Tab-separated table of C-alpha atoms in Angstrom:
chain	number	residue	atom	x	y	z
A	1	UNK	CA	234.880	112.975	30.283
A	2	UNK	CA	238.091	111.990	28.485
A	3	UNK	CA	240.750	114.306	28.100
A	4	UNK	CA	244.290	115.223	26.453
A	5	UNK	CA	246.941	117.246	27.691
A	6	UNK	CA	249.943	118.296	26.502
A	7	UNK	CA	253.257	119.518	27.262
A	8	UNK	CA	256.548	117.883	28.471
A	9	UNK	CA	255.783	114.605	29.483
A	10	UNK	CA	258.467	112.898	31.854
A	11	UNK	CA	257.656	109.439	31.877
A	12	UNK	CA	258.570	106.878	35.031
A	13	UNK	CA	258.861	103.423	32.833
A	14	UNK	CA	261.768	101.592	32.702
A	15	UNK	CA	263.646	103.466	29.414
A	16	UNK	CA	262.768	106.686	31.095
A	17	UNK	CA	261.348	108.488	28.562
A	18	UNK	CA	260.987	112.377	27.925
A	19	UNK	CA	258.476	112.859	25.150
A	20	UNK	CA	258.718	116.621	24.035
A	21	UNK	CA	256.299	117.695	22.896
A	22	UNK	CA	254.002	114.557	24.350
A	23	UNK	CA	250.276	114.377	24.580
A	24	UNK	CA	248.850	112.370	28.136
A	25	UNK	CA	245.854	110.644	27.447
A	26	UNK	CA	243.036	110.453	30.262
A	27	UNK	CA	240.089	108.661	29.916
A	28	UNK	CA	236.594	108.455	30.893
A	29	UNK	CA	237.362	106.784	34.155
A	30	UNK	CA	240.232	109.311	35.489
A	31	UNK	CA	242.672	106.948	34.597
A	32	UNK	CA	246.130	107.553	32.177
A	33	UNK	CA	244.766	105.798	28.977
A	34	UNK	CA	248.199	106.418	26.962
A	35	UNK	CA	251.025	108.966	26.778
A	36	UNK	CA	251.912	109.262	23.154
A	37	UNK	CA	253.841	112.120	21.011
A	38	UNK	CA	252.403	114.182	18.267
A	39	UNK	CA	253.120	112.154	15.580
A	40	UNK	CA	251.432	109.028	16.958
A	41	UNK	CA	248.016	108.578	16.342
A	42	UNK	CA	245.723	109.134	19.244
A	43	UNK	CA	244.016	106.206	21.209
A	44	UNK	CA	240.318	105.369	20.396
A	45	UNK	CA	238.055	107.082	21.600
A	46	UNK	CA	239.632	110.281	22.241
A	47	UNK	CA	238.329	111.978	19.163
A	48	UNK	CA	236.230	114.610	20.874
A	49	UNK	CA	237.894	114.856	23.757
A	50	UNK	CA	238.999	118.674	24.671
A	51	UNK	CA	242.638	119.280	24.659
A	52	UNK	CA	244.843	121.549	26.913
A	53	UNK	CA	248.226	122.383	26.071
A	54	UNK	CA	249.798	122.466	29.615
A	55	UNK	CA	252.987	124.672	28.562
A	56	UNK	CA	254.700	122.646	31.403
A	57	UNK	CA	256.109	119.505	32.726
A	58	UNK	CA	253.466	116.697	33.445
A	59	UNK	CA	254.496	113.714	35.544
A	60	UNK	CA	251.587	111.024	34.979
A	61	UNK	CA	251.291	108.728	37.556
A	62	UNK	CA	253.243	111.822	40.464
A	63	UNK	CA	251.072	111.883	43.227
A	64	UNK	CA	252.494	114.991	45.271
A	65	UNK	CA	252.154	113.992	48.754
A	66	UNK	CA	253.376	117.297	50.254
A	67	UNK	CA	251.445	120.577	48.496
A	68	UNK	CA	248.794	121.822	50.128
A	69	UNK	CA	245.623	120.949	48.249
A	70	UNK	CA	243.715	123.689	49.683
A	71	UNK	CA	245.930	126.352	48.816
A	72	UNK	CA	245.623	125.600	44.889
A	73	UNK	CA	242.549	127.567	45.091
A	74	UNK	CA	243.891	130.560	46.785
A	75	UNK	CA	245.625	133.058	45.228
A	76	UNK	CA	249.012	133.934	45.121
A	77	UNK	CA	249.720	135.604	48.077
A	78	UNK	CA	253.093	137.885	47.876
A	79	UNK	CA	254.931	139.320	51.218
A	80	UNK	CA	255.595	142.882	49.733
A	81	UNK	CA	258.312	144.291	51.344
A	82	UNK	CA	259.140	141.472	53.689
A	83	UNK	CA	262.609	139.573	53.013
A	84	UNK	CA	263.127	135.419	53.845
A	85	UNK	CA	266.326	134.724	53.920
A	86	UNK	CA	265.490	131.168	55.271
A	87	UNK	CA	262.184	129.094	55.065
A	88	UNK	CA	261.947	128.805	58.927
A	89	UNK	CA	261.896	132.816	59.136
A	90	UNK	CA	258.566	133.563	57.676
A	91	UNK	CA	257.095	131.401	60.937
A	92	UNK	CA	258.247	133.575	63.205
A	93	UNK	CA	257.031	136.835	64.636
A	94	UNK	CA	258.168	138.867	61.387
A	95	UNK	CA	255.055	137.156	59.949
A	96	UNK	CA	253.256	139.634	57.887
A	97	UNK	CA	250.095	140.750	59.443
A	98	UNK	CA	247.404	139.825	56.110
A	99	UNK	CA	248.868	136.107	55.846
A	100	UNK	CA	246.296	134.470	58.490
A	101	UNK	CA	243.560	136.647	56.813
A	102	UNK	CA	243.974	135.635	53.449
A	103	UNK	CA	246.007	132.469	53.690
A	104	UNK	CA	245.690	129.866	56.873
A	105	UNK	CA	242.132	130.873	57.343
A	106	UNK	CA	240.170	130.758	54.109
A	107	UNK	CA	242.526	127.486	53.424
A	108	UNK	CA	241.215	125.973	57.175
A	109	UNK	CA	237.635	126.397	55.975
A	110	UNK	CA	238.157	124.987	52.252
A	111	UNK	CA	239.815	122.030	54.277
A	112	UNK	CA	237.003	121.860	56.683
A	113	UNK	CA	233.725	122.128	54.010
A	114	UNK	CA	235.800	119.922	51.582
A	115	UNK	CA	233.417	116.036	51.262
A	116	UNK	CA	235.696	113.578	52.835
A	117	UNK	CA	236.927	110.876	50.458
């Protein structure tokens, strides 16, 4: 199913381009069909597609190599109480007691059940 979304769309061509507002245009296949602004018309075929209006950056064409996939499907999970004063101090024995319960584990089986590709 096509679709439109919309927000702040950072471009990686050559004149670096910042459309805001912008509209990115994805079509039937999955793949970027156009990136356009609002007061270009829309490509064919994209009448009925749904739109979603992003609020945020997109970067068509970003692949981030280093989130954690399975953790977009967790919640937020929020160390009440506990502070980091450096990112290698939440590894270490001050680790809050609920993050293995509701964090590495239930992310461990998403990545385990989840179809190779």
């Amino acid at each position: 199913m096509a679709l439109v979304l919309h927000g702040t769309v950072v471009t990686f061509d050559d004149d670096h381009r910042i459309l805001d507002p912008g509209a990115v245009y994805i079509g039937d296949d999955g793949r970027l069909a156009a990136l356009r602004t609002p007061t270009q018309r829309p490509p064919a075929g994209f009448s009925d597609a749904p739109h979603v209006d992003t609020e945020a950056l997109i970067l068509p064409g970003l692949i981030d190599l280093h989130n954690h996939i399975a953790y977009n499907t967790l919640p937020l999970w929020e160390a009440v109480g506990v502070p980091y004063l450096h990112h290698d101090r939440w590894v270490d024995e001050r680790r809050p007691p609920d993050y293995s319960t509701t964090v590495t584990w239930p992310a461990r089986v998403l990545g385990q059940a989840a179809p190779e590709l």
